[in-house]
mmCIF file of C-alpha atoms and ligand atoms in Angstrom:
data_model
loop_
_atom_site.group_PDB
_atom_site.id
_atom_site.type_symbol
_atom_site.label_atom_id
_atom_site.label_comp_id
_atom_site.label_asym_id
_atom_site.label_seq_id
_atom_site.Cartn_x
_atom_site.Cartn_y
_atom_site.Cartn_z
ATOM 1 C CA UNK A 950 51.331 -30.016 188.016
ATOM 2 C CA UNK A 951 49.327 -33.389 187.818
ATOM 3 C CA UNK A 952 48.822 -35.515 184.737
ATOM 4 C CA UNK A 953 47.021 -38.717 186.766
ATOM 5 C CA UNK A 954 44.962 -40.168 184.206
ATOM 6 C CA UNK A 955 46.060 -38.523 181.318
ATOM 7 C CA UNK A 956 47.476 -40.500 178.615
ATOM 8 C CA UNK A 957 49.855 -39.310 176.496
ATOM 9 C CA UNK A 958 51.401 -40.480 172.723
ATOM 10 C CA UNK A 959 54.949 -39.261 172.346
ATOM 11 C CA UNK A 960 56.250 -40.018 168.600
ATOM 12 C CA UNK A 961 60.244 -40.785 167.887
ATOM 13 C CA UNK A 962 60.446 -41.252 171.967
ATOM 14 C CA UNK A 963 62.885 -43.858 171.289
ATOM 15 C CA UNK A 964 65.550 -41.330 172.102
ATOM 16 C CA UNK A 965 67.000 -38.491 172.247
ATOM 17 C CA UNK A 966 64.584 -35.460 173.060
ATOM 18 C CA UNK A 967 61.295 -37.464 172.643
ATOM 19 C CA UNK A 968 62.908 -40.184 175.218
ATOM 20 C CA UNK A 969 63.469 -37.243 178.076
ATOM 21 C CA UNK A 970 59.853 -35.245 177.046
ATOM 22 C CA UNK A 971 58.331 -39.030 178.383
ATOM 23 C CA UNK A 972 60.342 -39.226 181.512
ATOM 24 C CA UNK A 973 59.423 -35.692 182.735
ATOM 25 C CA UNK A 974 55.601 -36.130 181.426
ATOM 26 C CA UNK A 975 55.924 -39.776 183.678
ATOM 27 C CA UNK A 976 57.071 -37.662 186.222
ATOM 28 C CA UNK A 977 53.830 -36.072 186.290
ATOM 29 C CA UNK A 978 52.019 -38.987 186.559
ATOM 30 C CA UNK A 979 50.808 -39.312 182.639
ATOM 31 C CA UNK A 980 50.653 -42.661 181.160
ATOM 32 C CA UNK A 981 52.951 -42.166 178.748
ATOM 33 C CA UNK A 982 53.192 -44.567 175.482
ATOM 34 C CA UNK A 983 55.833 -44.223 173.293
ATOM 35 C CA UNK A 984 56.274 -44.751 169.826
ATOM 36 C CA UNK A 985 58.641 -45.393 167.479
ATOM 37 C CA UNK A 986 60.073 -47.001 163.835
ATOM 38 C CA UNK A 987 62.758 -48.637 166.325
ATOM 39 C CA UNK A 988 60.948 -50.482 168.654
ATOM 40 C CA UNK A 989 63.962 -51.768 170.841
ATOM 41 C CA UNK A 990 64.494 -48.523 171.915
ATOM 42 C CA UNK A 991 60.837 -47.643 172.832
ATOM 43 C CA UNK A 992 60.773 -50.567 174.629
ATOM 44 C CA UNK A 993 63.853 -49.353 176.643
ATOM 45 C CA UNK A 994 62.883 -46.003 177.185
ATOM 46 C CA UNK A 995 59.241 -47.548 178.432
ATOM 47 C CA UNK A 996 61.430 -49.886 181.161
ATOM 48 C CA UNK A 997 62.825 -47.142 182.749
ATOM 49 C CA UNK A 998 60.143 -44.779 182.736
ATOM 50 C CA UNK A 999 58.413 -48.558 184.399
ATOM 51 C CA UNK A 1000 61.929 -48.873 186.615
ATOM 52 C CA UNK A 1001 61.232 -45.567 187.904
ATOM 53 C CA UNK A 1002 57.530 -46.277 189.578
ATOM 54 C CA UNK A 1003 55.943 -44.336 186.757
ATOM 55 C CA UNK A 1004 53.816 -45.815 183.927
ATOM 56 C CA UNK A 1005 54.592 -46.261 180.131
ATOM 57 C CA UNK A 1006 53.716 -48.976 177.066
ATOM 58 C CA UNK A 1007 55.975 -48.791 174.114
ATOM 59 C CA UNK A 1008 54.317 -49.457 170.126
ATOM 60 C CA UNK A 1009 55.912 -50.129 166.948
ATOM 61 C CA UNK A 1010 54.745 -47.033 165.207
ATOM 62 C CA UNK A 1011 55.913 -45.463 161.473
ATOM 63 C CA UNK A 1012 54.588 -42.025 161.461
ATOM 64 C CA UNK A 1013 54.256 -41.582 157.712
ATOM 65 C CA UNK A 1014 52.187 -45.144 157.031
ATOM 66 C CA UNK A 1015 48.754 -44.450 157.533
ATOM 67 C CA UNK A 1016 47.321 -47.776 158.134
ATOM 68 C CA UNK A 1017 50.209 -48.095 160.868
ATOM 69 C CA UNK A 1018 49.604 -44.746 162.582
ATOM 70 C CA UNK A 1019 45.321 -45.793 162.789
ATOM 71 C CA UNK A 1020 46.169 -48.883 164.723
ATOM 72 C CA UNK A 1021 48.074 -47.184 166.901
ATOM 73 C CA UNK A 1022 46.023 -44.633 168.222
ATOM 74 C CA UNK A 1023 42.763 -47.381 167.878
ATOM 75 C CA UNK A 1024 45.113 -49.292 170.535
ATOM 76 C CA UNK A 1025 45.374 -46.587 172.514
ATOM 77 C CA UNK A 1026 42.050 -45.780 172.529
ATOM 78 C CA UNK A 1027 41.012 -49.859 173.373
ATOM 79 C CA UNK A 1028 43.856 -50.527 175.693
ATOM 80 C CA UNK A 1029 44.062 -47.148 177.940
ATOM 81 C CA UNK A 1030 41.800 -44.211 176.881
ATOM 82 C CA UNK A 1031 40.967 -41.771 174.349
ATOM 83 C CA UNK A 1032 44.596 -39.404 174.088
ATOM 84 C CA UNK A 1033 44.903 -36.502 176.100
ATOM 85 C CA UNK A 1034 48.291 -35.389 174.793
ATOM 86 C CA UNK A 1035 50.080 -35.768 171.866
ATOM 87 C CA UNK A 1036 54.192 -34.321 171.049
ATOM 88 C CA UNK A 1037 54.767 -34.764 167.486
ATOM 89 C CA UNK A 1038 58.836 -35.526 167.779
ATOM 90 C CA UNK A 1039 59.612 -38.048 165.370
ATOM 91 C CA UNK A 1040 61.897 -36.422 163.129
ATOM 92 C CA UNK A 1041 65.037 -36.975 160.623
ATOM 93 C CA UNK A 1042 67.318 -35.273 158.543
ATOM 94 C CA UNK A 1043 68.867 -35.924 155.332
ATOM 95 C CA UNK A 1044 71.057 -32.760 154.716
ATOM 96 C CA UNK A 1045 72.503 -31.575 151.369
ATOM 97 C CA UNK A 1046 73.378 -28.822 149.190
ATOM 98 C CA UNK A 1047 69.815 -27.162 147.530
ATOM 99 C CA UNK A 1048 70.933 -27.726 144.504
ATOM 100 C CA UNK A 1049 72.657 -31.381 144.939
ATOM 101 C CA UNK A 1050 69.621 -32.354 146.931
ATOM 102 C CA UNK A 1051 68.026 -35.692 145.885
ATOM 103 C CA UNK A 1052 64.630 -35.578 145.342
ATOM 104 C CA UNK A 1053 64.199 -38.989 147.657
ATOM 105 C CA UNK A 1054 65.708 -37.227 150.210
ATOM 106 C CA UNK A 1055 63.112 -33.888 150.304
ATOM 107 C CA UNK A 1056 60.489 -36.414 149.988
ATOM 108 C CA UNK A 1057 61.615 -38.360 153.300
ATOM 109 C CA UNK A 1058 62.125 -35.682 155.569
ATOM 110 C CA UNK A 1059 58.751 -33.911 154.126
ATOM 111 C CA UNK A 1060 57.176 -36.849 154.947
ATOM 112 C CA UNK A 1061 58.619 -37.826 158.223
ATOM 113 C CA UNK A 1062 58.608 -34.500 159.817
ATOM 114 C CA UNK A 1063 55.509 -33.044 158.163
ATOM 115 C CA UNK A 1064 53.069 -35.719 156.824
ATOM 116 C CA UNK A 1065 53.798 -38.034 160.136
ATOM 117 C CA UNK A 1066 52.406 -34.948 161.923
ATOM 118 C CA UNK A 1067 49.461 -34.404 159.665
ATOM 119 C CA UNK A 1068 48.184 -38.206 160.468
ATOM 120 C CA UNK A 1069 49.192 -38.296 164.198
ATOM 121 C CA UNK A 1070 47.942 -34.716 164.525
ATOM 122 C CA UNK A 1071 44.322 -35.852 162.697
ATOM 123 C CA UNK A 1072 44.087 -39.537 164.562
ATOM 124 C CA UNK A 1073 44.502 -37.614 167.786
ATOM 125 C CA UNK A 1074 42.254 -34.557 167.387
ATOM 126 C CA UNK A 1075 39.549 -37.388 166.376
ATOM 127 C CA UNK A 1076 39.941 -38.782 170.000
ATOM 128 C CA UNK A 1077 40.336 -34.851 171.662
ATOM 129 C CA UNK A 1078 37.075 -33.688 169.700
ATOM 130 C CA UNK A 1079 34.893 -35.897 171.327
ATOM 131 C CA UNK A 1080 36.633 -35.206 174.658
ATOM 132 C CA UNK A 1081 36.344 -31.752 174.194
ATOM 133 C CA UNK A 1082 39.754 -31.390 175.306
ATOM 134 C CA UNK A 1083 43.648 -32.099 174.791
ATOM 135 C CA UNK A 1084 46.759 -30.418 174.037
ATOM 136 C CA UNK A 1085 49.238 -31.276 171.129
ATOM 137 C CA UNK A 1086 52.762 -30.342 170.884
ATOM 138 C CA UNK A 1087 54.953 -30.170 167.621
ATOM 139 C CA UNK A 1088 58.576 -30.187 167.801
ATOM 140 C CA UNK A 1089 59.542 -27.769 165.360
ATOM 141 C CA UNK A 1090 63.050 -25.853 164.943
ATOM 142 C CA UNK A 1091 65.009 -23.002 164.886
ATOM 143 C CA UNK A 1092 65.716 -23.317 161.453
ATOM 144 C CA UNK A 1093 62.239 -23.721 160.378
ATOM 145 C CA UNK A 1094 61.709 -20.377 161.598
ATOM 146 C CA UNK A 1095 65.254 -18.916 159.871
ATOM 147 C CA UNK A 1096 66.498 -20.950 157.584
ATOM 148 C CA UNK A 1097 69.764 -23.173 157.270
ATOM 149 C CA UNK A 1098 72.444 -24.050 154.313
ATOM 150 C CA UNK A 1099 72.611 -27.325 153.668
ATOM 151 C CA UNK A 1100 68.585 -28.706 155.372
ATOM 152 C CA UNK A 1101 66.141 -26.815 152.203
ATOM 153 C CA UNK A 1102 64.398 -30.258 152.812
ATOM 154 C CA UNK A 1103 64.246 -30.248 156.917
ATOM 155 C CA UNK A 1104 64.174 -26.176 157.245
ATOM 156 C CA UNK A 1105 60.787 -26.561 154.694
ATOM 157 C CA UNK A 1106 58.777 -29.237 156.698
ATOM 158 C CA UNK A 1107 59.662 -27.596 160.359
ATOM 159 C CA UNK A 1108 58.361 -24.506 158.308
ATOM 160 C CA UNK A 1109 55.242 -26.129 157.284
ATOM 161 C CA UNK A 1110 54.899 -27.602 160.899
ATOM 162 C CA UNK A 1111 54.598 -24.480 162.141
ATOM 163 C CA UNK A 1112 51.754 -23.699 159.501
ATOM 164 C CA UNK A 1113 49.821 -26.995 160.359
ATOM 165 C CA UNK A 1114 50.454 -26.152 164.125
ATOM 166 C CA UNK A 1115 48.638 -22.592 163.816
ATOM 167 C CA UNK A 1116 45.720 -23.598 161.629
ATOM 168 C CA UNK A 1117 45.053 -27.288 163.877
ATOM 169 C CA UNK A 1118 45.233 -24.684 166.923
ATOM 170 C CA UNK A 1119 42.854 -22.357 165.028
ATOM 171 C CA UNK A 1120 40.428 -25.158 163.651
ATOM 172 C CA UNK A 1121 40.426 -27.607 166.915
ATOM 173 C CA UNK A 1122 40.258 -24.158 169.726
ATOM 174 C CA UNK A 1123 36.078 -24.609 169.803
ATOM 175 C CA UNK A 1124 36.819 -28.312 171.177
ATOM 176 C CA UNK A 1125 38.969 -26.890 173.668
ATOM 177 C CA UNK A 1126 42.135 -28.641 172.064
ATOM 178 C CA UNK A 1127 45.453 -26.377 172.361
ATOM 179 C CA UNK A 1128 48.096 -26.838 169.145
ATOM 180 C CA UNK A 1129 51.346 -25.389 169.980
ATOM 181 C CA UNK A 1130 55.220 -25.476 168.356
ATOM 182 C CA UNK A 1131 58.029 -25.484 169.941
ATOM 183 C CA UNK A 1132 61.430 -24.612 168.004
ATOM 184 C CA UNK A 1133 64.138 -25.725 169.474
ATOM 185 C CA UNK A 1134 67.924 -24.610 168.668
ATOM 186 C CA UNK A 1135 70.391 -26.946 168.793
ATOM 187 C CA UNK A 1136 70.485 -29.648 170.584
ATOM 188 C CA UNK A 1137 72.993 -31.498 172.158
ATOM 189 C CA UNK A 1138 71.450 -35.362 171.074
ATOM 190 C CA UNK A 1139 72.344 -37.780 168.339
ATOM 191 C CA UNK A 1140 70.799 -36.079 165.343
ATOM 192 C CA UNK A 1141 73.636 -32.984 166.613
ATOM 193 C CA UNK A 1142 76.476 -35.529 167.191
ATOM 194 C CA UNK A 1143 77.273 -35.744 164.015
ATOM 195 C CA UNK A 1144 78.285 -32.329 163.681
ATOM 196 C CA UNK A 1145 82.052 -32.272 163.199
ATOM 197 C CA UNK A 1146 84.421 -30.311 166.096
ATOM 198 C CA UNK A 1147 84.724 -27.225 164.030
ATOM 199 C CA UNK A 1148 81.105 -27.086 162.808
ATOM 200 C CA UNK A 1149 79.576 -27.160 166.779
ATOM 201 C CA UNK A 1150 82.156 -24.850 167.944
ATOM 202 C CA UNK A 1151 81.075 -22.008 165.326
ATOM 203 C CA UNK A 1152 77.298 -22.829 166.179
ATOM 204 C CA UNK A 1153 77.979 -22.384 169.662
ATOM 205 C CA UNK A 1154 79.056 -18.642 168.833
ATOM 206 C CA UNK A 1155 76.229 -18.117 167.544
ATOM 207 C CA UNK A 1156 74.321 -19.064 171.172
ATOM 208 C CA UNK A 1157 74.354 -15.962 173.525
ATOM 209 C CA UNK A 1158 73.669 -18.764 176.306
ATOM 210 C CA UNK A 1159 77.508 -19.818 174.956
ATOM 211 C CA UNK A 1160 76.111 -23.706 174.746
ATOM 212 C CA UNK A 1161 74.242 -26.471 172.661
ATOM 213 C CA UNK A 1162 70.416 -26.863 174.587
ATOM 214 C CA UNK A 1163 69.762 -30.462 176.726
ATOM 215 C CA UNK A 1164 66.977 -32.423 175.693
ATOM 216 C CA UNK A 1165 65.730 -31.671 178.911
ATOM 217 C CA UNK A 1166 65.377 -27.725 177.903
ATOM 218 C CA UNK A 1167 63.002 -28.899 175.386
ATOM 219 C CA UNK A 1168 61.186 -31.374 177.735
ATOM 220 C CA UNK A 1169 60.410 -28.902 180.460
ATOM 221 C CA UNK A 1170 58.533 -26.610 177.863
ATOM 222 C CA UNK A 1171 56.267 -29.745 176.676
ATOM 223 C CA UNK A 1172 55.593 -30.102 180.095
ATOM 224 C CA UNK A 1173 54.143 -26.505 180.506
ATOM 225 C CA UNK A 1174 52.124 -26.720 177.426
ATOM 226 C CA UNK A 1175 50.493 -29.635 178.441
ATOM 227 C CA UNK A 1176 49.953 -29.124 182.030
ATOM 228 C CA UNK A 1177 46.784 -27.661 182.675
ATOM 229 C CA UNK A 1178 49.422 -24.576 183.372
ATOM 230 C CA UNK A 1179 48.836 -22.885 179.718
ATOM 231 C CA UNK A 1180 45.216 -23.439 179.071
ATOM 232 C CA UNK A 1181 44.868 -20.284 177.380
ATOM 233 C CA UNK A 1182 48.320 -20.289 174.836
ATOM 234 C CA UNK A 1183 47.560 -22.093 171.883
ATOM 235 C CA UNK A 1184 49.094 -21.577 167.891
ATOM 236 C CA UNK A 1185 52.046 -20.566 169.215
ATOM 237 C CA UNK A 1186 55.649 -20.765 168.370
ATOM 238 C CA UNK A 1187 57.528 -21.243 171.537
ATOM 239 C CA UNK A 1188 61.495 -20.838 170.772
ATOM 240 C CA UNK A 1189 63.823 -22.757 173.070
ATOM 241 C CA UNK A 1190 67.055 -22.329 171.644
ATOM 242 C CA UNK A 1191 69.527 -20.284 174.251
ATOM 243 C CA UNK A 1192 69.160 -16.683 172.383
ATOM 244 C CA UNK A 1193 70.127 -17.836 169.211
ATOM 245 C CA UNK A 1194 67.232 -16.517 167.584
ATOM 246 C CA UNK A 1195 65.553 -13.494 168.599
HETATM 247 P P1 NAI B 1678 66.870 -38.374 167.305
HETATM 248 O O1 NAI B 1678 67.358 -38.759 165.934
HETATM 249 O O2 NAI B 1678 67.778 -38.604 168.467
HETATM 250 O O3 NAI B 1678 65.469 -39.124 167.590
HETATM 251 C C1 NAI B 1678 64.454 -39.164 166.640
HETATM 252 C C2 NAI B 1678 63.557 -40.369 166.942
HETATM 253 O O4 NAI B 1678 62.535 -40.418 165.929
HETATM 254 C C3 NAI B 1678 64.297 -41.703 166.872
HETATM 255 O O5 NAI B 1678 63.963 -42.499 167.998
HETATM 256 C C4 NAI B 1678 63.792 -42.323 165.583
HETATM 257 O O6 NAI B 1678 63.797 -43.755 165.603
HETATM 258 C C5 NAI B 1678 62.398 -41.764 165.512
HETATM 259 N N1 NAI B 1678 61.843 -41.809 164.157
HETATM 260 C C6 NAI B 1678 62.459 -41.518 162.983
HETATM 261 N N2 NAI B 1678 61.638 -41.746 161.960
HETATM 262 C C7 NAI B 1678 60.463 -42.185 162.477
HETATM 263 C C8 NAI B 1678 59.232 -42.607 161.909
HETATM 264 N N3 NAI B 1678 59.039 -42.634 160.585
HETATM 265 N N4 NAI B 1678 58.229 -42.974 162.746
HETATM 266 C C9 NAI B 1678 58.417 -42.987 164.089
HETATM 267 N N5 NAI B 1678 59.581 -42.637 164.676
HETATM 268 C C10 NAI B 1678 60.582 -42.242 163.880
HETATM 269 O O7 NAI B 1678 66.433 -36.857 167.191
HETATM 270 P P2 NAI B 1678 66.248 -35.734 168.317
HETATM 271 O O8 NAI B 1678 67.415 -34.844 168.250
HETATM 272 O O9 NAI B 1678 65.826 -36.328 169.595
HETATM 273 O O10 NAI B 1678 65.030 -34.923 167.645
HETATM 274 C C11 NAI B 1678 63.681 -35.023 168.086
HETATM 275 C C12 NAI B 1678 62.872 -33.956 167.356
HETATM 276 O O11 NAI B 1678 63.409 -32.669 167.673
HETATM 277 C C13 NAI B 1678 62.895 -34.073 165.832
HETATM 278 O O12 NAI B 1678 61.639 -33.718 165.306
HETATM 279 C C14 NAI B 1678 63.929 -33.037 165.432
HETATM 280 O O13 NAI B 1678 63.728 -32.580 164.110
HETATM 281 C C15 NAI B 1678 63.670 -31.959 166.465
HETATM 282 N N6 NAI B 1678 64.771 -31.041 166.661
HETATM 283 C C16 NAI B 1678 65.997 -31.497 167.060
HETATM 284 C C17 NAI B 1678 67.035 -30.605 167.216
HETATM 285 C C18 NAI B 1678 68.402 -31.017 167.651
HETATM 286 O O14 NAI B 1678 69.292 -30.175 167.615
HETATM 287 N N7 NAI B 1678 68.629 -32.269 168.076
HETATM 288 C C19 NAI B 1678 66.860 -29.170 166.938
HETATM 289 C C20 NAI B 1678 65.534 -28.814 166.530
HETATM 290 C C21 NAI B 1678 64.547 -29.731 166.404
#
């Protein structure tokens, strides 16, 4: 697997899962470029992928402001190439009861984890369409797919992304462009941290694979889908998530 002269946009990669999905794509040889709302960490995660012989820029980049997310990929576009691959990873949550949930807080996750992948999804298959190639990755989850007490807000836009992945993958397949989702489980990063003792033990019952998924699980399936080693899956859901869900 070879990604010389690819470059690739990974959202959120500040951290966590989005941080690891860039080292193994660097790996690979993509240039990777990495952005994020916190732009300290891009910049760190950019150094090491740098420290580490491969190749990586980070950008301030807010997923949900539209003016923001143009100039970005226009940079991109200017600086390095036209995008090859895109992983739609920024994501928050802002958990609550249904019916004690603030309307601000639907709105922000909505438009974090959904909008922010309706603008980076449409800047990018600009770029791919005239290519005639590409592949974009959304990071979904498990509970967009089953549902979760207490995340109405997050559980609805990871369901949506999984609409928007399978009509993008429908609409953009005649430009050769593959859309795929993946939906993870749970993952052992900070947005799981702050799970209380009790709370991770009973999820990790749940896990026939008897843990909580490394952000690495997640990276090495990004890395298939946008390989050259899946040409022909597209508007799929791929679930990573230890047999939680079956
Ligand atoms: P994280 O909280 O560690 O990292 C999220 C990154 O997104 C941070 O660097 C943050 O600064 C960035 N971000 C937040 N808002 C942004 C914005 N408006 N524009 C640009 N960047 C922004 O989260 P983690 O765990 O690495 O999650 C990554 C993705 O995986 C998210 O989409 C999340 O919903 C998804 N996921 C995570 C699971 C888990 O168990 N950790 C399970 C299923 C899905």
């Amino acid at each position: 697997m070879k990604l010389d002269k690819k470059v690739a946009l990974i959202t959120g990669g500040g951290q966590g899962i989005g941080r690891v999905i860039a080292d193994n794509l660097a790996k690979i040889g993509a240039h990777i470029v990495l952005g994020d709302i916190n732009l300290e960490n891009a910049e760190k995660s950019a150094k090491n992928i740098r420290d580490n012989g491969g190749k990586a820029s980070a950008v301030l980049l807010n997923v949900v402001d539209p003016v923001n997310v143009k100039q970005v990929f226009d940079f991109i576009s200017k600086e390095f190439k036209p995008l090859d691959i895109l992983v739609n990873n920024a994501g928050i949550t802002k958990d609550g009861l249904f019916v004690r949930m603030k309307e601000d807080d639907w709105d922000r996750v909505l438009a974090v984890n959904l909008k922010g992948s309706f603008l980076c999804g449409q800047q990018a298959a600009k770029q791919m369409m005239k290519q005639r190639s590409g592949s974009i990755v959304n990071i979904a989850s498990i509970v967009g797919v089953m549902g979760n007490a207490g995340q109405a807000n997050y559980s609805a836009s990871k369901a949506g992304l999984i609409g928007l992945t399978k009509t993008m993958a429908r609409e953009l397949a005649p430009r050769n462009i593959t859309v795929n989702a993946i939906a993870p489980g749970f993952i052992d990063t900070n947005m799981t941290r702050v799970l209380d003792d009790k709370i991770r033990d009973k999820l990790i019952e749940q896990i026939p694979l008897a843990r909580l998924g490394l952000p690495v699980d997640i990276a090495h399936s990004v890395t298939f889908l946008v390989s050259g080693q899946s040409n022909y899956i597209t508007g799929q859901v791929i679930n990573v998530n230890g047999g939680m869900l079956m």
